[in-house]
Coordinates of C-alpha atoms and ligand atoms in Angstrom, one line a residue:
X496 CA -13.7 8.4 -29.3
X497 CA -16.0 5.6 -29.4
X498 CA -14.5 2.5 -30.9
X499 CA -16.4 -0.8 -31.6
X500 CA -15.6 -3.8 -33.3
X501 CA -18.0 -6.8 -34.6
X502 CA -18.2 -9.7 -36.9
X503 CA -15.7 -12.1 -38.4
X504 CA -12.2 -11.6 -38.4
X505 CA -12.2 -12.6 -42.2
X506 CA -11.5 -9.9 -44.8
X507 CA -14.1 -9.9 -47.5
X508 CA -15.8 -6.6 -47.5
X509 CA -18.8 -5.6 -45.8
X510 CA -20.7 -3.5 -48.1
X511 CA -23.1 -0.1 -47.2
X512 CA -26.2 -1.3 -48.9
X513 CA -28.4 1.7 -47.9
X514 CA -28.7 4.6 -45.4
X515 CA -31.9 5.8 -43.9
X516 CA -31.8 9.1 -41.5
X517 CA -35.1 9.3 -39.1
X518 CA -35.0 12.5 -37.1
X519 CA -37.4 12.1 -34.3
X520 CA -37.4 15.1 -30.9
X521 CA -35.4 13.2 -28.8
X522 CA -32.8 11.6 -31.2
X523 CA -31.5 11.0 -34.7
X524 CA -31.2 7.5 -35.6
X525 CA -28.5 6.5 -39.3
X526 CA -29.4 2.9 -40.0
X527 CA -27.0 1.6 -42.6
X528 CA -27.8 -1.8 -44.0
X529 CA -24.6 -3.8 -44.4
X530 CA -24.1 -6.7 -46.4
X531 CA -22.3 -8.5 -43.3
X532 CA -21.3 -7.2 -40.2
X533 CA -18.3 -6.2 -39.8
X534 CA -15.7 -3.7 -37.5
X535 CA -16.4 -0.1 -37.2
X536 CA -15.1 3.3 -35.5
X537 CA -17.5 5.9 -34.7
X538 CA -15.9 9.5 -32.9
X539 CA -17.0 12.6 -33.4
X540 CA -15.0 15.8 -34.7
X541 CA -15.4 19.4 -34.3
X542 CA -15.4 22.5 -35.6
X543 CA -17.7 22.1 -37.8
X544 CA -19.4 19.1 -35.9
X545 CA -18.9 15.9 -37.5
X546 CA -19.7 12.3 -36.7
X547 CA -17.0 10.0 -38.7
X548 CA -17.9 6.1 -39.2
X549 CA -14.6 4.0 -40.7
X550 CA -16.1 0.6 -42.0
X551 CA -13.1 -2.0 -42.1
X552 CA -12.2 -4.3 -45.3
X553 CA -12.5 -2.5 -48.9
X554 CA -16.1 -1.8 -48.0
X555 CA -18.1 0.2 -51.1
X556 CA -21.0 2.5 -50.1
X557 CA -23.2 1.7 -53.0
X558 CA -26.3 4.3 -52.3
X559 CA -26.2 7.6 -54.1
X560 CA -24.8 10.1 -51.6
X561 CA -27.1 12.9 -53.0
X562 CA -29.9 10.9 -52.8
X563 CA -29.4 9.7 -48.7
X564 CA -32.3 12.1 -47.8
X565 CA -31.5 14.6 -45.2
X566 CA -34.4 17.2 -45.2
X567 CA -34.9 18.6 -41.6
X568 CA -32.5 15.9 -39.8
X569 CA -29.5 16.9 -37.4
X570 CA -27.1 16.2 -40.4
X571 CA -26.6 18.8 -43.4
X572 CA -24.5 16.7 -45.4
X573 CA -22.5 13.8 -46.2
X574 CA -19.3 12.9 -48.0
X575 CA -17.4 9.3 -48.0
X576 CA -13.8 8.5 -48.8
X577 CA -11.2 6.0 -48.3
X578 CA -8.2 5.9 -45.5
X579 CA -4.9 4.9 -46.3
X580 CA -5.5 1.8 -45.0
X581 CA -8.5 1.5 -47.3
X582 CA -11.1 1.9 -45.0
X583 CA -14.6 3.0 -46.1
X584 CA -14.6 6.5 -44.2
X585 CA -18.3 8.0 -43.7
X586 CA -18.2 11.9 -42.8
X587 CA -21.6 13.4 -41.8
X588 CA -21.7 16.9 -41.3
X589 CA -23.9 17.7 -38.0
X590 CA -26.0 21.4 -36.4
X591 CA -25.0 19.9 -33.1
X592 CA -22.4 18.3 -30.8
X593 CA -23.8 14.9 -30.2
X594 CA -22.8 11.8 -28.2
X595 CA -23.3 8.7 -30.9
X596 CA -24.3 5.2 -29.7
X597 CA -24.2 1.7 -32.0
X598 CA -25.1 -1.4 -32.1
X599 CA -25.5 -4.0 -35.1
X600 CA -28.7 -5.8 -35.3
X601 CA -29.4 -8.8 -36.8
X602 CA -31.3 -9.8 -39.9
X603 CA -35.1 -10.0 -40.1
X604 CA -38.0 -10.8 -42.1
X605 CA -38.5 -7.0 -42.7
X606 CA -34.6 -6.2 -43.2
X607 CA -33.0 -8.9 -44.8
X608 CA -29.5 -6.9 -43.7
X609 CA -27.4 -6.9 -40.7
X610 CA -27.6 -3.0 -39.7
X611 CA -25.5 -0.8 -38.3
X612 CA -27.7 1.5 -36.0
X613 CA -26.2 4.9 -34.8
X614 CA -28.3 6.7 -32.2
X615 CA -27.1 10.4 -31.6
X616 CA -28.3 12.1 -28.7
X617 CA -27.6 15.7 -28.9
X618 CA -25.3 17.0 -25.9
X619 CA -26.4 19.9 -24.1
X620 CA -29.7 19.1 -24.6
X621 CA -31.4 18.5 -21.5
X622 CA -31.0 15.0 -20.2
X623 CA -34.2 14.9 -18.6
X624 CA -36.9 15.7 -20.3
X625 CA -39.4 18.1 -18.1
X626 CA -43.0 16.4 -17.6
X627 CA -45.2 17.9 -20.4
X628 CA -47.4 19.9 -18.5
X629 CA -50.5 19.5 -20.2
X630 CA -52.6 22.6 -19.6
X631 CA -56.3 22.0 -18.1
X632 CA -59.4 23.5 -18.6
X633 CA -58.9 25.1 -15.4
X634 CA -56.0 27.2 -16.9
X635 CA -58.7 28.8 -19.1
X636 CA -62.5 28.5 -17.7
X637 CA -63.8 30.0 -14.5
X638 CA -65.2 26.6 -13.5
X639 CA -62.0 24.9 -12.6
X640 CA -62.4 21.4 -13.9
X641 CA -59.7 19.5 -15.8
X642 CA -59.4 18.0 -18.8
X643 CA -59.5 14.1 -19.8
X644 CA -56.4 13.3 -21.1
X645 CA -56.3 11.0 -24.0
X646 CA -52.7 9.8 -24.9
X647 CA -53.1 8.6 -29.0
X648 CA -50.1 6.4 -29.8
X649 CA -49.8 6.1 -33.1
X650 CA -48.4 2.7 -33.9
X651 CA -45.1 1.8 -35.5
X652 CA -42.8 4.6 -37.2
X653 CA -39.8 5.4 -38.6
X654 CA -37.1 2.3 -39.7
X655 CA -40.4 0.5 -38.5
X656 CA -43.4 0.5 -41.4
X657 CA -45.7 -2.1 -39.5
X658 CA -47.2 -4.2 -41.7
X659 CA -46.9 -3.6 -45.4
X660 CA -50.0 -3.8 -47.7
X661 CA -51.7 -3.7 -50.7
X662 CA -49.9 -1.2 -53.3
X663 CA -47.3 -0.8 -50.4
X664 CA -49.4 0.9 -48.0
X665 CA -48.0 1.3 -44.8
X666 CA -49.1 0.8 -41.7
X667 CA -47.2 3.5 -39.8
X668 CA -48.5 6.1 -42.7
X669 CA -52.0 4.8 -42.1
X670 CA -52.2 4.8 -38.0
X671 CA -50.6 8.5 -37.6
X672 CA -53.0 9.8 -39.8
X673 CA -56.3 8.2 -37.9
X674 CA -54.5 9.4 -35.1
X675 CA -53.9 12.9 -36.3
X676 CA -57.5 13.1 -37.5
X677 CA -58.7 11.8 -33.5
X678 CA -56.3 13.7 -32.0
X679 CA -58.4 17.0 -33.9
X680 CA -61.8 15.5 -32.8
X681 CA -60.6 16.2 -29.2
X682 CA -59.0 19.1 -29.2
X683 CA -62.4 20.8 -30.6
X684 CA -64.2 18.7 -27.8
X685 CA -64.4 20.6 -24.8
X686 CA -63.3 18.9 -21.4
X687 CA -60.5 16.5 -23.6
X688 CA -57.1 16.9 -24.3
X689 CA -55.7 14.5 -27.0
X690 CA -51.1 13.8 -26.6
X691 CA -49.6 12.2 -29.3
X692 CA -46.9 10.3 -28.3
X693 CA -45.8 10.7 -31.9
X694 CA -46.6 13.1 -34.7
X695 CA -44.0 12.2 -37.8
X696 CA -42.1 9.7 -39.1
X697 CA -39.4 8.4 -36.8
X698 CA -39.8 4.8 -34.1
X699 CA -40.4 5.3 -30.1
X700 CA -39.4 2.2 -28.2
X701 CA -42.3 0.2 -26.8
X702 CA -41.8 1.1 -23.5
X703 CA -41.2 4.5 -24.2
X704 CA -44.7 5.0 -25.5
X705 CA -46.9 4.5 -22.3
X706 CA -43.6 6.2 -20.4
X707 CA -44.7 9.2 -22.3
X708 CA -48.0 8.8 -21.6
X709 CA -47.6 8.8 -18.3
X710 CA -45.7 12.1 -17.9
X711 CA -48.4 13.1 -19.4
X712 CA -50.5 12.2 -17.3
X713 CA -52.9 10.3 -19.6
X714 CA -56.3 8.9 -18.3
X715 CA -56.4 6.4 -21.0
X716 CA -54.0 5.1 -23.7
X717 CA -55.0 4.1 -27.1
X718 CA -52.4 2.7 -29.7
X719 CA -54.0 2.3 -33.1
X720 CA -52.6 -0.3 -35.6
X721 CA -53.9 -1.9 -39.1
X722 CA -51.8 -5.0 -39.4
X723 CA -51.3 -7.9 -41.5
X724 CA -52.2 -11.5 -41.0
X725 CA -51.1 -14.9 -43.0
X726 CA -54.5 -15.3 -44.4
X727 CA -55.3 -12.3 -46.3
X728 CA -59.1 -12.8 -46.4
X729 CA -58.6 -11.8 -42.4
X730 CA -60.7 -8.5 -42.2
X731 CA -62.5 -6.6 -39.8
X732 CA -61.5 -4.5 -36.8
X733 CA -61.0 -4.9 -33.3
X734 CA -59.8 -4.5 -30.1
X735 CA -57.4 -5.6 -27.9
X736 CA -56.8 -5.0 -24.0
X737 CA -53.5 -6.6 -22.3
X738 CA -54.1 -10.3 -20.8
X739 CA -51.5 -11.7 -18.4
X740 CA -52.8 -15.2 -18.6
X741 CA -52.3 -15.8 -22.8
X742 CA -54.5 -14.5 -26.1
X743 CA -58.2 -15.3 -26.4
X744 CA -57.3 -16.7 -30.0
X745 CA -54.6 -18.2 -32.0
X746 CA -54.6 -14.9 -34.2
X747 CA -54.4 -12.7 -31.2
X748 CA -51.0 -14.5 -29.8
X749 CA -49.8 -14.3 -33.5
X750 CA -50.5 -10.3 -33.5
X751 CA -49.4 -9.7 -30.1
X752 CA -46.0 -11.5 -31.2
X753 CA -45.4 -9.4 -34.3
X754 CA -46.3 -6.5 -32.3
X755 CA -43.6 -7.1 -29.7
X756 CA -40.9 -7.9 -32.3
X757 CA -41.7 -3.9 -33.5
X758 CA -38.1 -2.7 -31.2
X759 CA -36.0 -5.0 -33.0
X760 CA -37.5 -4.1 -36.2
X761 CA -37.5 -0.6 -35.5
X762 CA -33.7 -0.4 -34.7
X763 CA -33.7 -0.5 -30.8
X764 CA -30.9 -3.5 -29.7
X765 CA -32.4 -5.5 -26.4
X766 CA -29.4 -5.2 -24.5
X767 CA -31.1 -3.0 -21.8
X768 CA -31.1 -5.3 -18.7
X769 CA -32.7 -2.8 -16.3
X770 CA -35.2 -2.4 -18.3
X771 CA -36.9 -6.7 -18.0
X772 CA -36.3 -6.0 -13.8
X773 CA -38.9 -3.0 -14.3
X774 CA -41.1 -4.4 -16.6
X775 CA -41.5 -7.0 -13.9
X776 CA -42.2 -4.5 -11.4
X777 CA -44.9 -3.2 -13.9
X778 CA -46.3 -6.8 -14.8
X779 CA -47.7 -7.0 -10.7
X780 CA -49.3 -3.4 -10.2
X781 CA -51.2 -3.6 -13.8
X782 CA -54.6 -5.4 -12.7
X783 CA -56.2 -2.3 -11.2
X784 CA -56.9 -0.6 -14.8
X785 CA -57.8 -4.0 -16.5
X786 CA -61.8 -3.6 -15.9
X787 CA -61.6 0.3 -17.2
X788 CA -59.8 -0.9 -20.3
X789 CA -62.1 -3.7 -21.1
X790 CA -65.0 -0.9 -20.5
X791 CA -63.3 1.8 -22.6
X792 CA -62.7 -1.0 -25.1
X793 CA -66.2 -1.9 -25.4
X794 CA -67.7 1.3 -25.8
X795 CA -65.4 1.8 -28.6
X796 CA -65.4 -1.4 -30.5
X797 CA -69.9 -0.8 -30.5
X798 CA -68.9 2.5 -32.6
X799 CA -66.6 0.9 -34.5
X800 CA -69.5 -1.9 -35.8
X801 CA -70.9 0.5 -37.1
X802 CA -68.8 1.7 -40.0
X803 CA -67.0 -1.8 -40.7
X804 CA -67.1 -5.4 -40.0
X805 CA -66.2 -6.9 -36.9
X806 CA -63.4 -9.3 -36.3
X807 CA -64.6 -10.3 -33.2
X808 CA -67.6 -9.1 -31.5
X809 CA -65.8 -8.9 -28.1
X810 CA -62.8 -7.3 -26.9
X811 CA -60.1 -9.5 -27.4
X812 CA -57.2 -10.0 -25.1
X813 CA -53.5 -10.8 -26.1
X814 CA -50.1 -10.0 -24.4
X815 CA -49.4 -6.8 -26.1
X816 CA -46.4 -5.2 -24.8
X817 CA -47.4 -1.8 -25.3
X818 CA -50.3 -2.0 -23.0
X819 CA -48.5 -2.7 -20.4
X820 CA -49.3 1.0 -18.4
X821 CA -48.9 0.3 -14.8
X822 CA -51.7 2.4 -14.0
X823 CA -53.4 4.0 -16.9
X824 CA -56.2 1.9 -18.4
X825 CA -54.8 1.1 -22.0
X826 CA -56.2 -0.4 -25.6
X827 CA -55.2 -1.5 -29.0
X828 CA -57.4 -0.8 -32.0
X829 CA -56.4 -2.9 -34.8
X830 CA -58.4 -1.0 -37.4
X831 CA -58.7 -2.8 -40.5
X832 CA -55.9 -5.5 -42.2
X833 CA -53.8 -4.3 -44.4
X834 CA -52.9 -7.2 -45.7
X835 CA -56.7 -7.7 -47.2
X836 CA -56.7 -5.4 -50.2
X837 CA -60.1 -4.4 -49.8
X838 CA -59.4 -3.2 -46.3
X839 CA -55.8 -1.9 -47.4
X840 CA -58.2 0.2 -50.0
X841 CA -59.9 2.1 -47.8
X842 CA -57.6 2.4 -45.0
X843 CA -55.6 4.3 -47.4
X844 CA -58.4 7.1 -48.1
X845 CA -58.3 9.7 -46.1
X846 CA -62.6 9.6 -45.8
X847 CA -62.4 6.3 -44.2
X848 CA -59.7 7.5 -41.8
X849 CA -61.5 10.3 -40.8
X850 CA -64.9 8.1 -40.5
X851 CA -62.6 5.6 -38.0
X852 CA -61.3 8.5 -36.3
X853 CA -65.0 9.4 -35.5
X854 CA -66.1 6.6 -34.5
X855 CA -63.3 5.7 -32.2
X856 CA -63.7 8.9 -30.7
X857 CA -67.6 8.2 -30.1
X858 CA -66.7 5.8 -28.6
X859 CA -64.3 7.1 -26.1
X860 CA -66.0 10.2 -25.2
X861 CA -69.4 7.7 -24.8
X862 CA -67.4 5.9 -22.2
X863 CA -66.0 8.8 -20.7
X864 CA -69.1 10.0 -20.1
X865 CA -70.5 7.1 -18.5
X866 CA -67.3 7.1 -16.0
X867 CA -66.0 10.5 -16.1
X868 CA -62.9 11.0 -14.1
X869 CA -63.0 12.6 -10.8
X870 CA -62.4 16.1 -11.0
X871 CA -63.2 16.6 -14.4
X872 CA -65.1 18.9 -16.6
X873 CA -67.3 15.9 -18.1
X874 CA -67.6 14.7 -14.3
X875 CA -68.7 18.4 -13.5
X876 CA -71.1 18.6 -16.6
X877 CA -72.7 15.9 -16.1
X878 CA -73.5 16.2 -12.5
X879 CA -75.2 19.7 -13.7
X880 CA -72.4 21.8 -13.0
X881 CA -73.3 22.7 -9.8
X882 CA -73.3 21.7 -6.1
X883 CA -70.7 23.9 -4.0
X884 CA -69.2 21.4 -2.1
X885 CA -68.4 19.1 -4.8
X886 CA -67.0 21.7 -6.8
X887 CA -64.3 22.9 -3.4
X888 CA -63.8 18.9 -3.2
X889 CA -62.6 19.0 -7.6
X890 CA -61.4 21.9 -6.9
X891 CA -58.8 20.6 -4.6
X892 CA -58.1 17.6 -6.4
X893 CA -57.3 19.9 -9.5
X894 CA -55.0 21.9 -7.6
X895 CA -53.1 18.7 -6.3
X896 CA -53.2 18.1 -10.0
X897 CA -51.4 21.2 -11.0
X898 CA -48.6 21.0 -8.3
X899 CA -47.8 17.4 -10.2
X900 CA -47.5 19.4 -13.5
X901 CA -44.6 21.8 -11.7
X902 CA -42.0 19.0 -11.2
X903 CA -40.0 16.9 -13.6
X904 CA -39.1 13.2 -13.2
X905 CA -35.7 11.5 -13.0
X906 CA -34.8 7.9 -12.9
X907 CA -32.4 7.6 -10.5
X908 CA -29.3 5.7 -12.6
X909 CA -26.5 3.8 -10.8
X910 CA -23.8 5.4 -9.3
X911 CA -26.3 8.8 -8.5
X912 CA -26.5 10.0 -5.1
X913 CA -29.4 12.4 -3.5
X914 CA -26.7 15.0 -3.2
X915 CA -24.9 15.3 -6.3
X916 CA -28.8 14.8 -8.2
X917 CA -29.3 18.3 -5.9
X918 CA -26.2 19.6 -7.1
X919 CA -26.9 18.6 -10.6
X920 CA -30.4 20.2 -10.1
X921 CA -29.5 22.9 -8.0
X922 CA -32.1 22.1 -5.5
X923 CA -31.7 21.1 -1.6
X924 CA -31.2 17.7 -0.9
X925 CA -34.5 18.2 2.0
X926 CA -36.5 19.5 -0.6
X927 CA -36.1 16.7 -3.0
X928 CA -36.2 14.4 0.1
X929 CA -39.5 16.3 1.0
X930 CA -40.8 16.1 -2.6
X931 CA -40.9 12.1 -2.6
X932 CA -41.3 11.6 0.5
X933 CA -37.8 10.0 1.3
X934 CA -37.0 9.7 5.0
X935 CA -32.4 8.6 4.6
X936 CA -30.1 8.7 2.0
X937 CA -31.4 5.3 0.3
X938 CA -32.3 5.5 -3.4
X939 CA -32.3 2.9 -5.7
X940 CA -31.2 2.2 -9.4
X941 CA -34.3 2.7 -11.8
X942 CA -36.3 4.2 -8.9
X943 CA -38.4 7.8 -10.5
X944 CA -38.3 10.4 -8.1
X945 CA -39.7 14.0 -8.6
X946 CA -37.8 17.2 -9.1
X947 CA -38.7 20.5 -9.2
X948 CA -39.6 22.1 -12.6
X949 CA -37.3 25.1 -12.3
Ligands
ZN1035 ZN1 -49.1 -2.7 -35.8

């Protein structure tokens, strides 16, 4: 049982205002907008599996029950009723046994509620997820060259709709479909492998987007965006690469800033100390990609010109959080404002999103080609495919490249210990000590260490 308690100690009730369900792989997240916060009690039943809520006071749930939309989410239905001791009693109906976690988040100038956030994590399911082993070229084609990996992060998603245009045009809708539509540009391209790190309509913590990137062992990250600005004659697009020292303009530091306020916003609660002590770690190790991002970025803002305006004629630089890859080169396209309704128009279309798709993907692949990664096919065809010795030296290098794709990754939490993690895992504590290189028993909290796939 999982009990929590916030909010005054006064007995007015705190009203359900509204209930949104976003199923995404890894979780399913109930956000229930609450007139104030107040105490709850969250615990799970089973047989069938239920997850109960008890809101204190003489709470009402004013949304339609029938009209909570459930369609392909963990929960198959929901019923509310009041306890003897009049407590507002929320019973969802669930496929799965689940572990719950809340938290109430404040007010903001997108929800004008307190919410109650329940994440439920399925148990059972595996609580590390395997490194997605992309498949190279060399899986397929005799010549043995892999593929450039091009992790496409669709911005926003999910309890979070980005910025919020003309006729209600969302940004989240917007950027996964440009996204979608580059992701098919380089799947058809040979030597290119596109990852989304999201494909529907459900939020990814900040730091969880380059995380996946990573796993997947990206070559470059691109999150797309189309946001709003105070002015709405702002137009134009552009992009942005990470800057430690502060933004290259006044409207910059004001994007970057919304940007970063996209976890609270999309239901995450900052709570996570471990997580400032690694992005710390990440801040000092981030300088060797800047001058491939500022490259990449430059080849694809020239493509970009070409179909609309430009906001700025350079790459622009602002403290994105997002960007912040410790060693993949990353961007940020802003591709239109949607808060300028001519822009908002066309973003909206799906010609012009396929148009931007294009161009961005000119642009990448243009760069690409200019510095093609070591190893891979566009390295390989460019050099004319041949020379024997080159090829045994990629060849190598792609082989190292497949051993990475048989392990998984864990971050090592506190309390763990290199023997029960091989218990756990069923592997030998020397072979995990082997696999990272670890000479004693020392490990330490938040450290990744690698695991074998199976
Ligand atoms: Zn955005």
């Amino acid at each position: 049982m999982l009990l929590a308690f916030f909010g005054s100690a006064n007995n007015a009730s705190a009203d359900v205002d509204g209930v949104r369900v976003w199923q995404s792989p890894a979780n399913t997240r109930l956000v229930f907008d609450l007139s104030k916060p107040h105490q709850h009690k969250i615990f799970t039943l089973q047989n069938p599996y239920r997850l109960v809520i008890d809101l204190g006071g003489n709470a009402q749930f004013k949304p339609k029950v029938n009209k909570v939309d459930l369609a392909s989410t963990l929960v198959t239905s929901l019923r509310t009723g009041r306890q003897k001791n009049k407590d507002l009693r929320m019973v969802f109906q669930l496929r799965a046994d689940v572990n719950p976690k809340s938290s109430i988040l404040p007010p903001n100038k997108i929800y004008p509620h307190h919410r109650l956030v329940v994440d439920l994590i399925e148990k059972n399911s595996r609580s590390i997820e395997p490194i997605r082993t992309v498949k190279t070229v060399a899986d397929k084609v005799a010549h043995n060259k892999r593929d450039i990996i091009v992790a496409i992060d669709a911005g926003h998603g999910g309890e979070d709709p980005g910025a919020v245009g003309y006729r209600r045009t969302k940004e989240k809708v917007v950027v996964l479909k440009i996204a979608k539509k580059l992701a098919a540009l380089l799947k058809a391209e040979p030597g290119y492998k596109p990852y989304l790190t999201r494909t529907g309509d459900y939020y990814i913590p900040l730091r969880e987007r380059t995380r996946k990137a990573r796993d997947a062992n990206a070559d470059l990250f691109i999150s797309i965006h189309a946001d709003a600005f105070r002015n709405s004659q702002a137009h134009g697009s552009s992009v942005f690469v990470l800057s430690e020292r502060g933004a290259s303009s006044e409207e910059s530091r004001y994007l970057a800033q919304k940007e970063n306020e996209a976890d609270l916003v999309g239901g995450v609660s900052l709570d996570d100390k471990d997580d400032h002590v690694a992005m710390t770690l990440l801040d000092l190790s981030m300088t060797a990609t800047r001058g491939s991002s500022l490259a990449a970025g430059k080849s694809i803002l020239g493509r970009m010109g070409k179909i609309s305006r430009l906001h700025k004629k350079r790459v622009e630089e602002a403290a994105f959080m997002v960007l912040k890859a410790p060693d993949i080169p990353a961007l940020l396209i802003e591709t239109g404002f949607i808060s300028n309704p001519g822009e908002a128009k066309k973003l909206a279309t799906s010609r012009y999103q396929k148009k931007m798709a294009n161009e961005i993907f000119k642009g990448l692949t243009q760069y690409f080609y200019k510095e093609p990664p070591e190893g891979s096919y566009v390295a390989w065809k460019k050099g004319g495919g041949k020379s024997n010795k080159v090829v045994a030296a990629r060849k190598a290098s792609s082989v190292k490249k497949s051993r990475v794709a048989n392990v998984k990754r864990y971050t090592i939490k506190r309390g763990d210990t290199l023997s029960q993690i091989a218990q756990k895992y069923n592997v030998s504590v020397t072979k995990i000590r082997r696999l990272n290189g670890i000479k004693n028993n020392s490990i330490q909290v938040g450290q990744r260490i690698k695991l074998p796939a199976s």
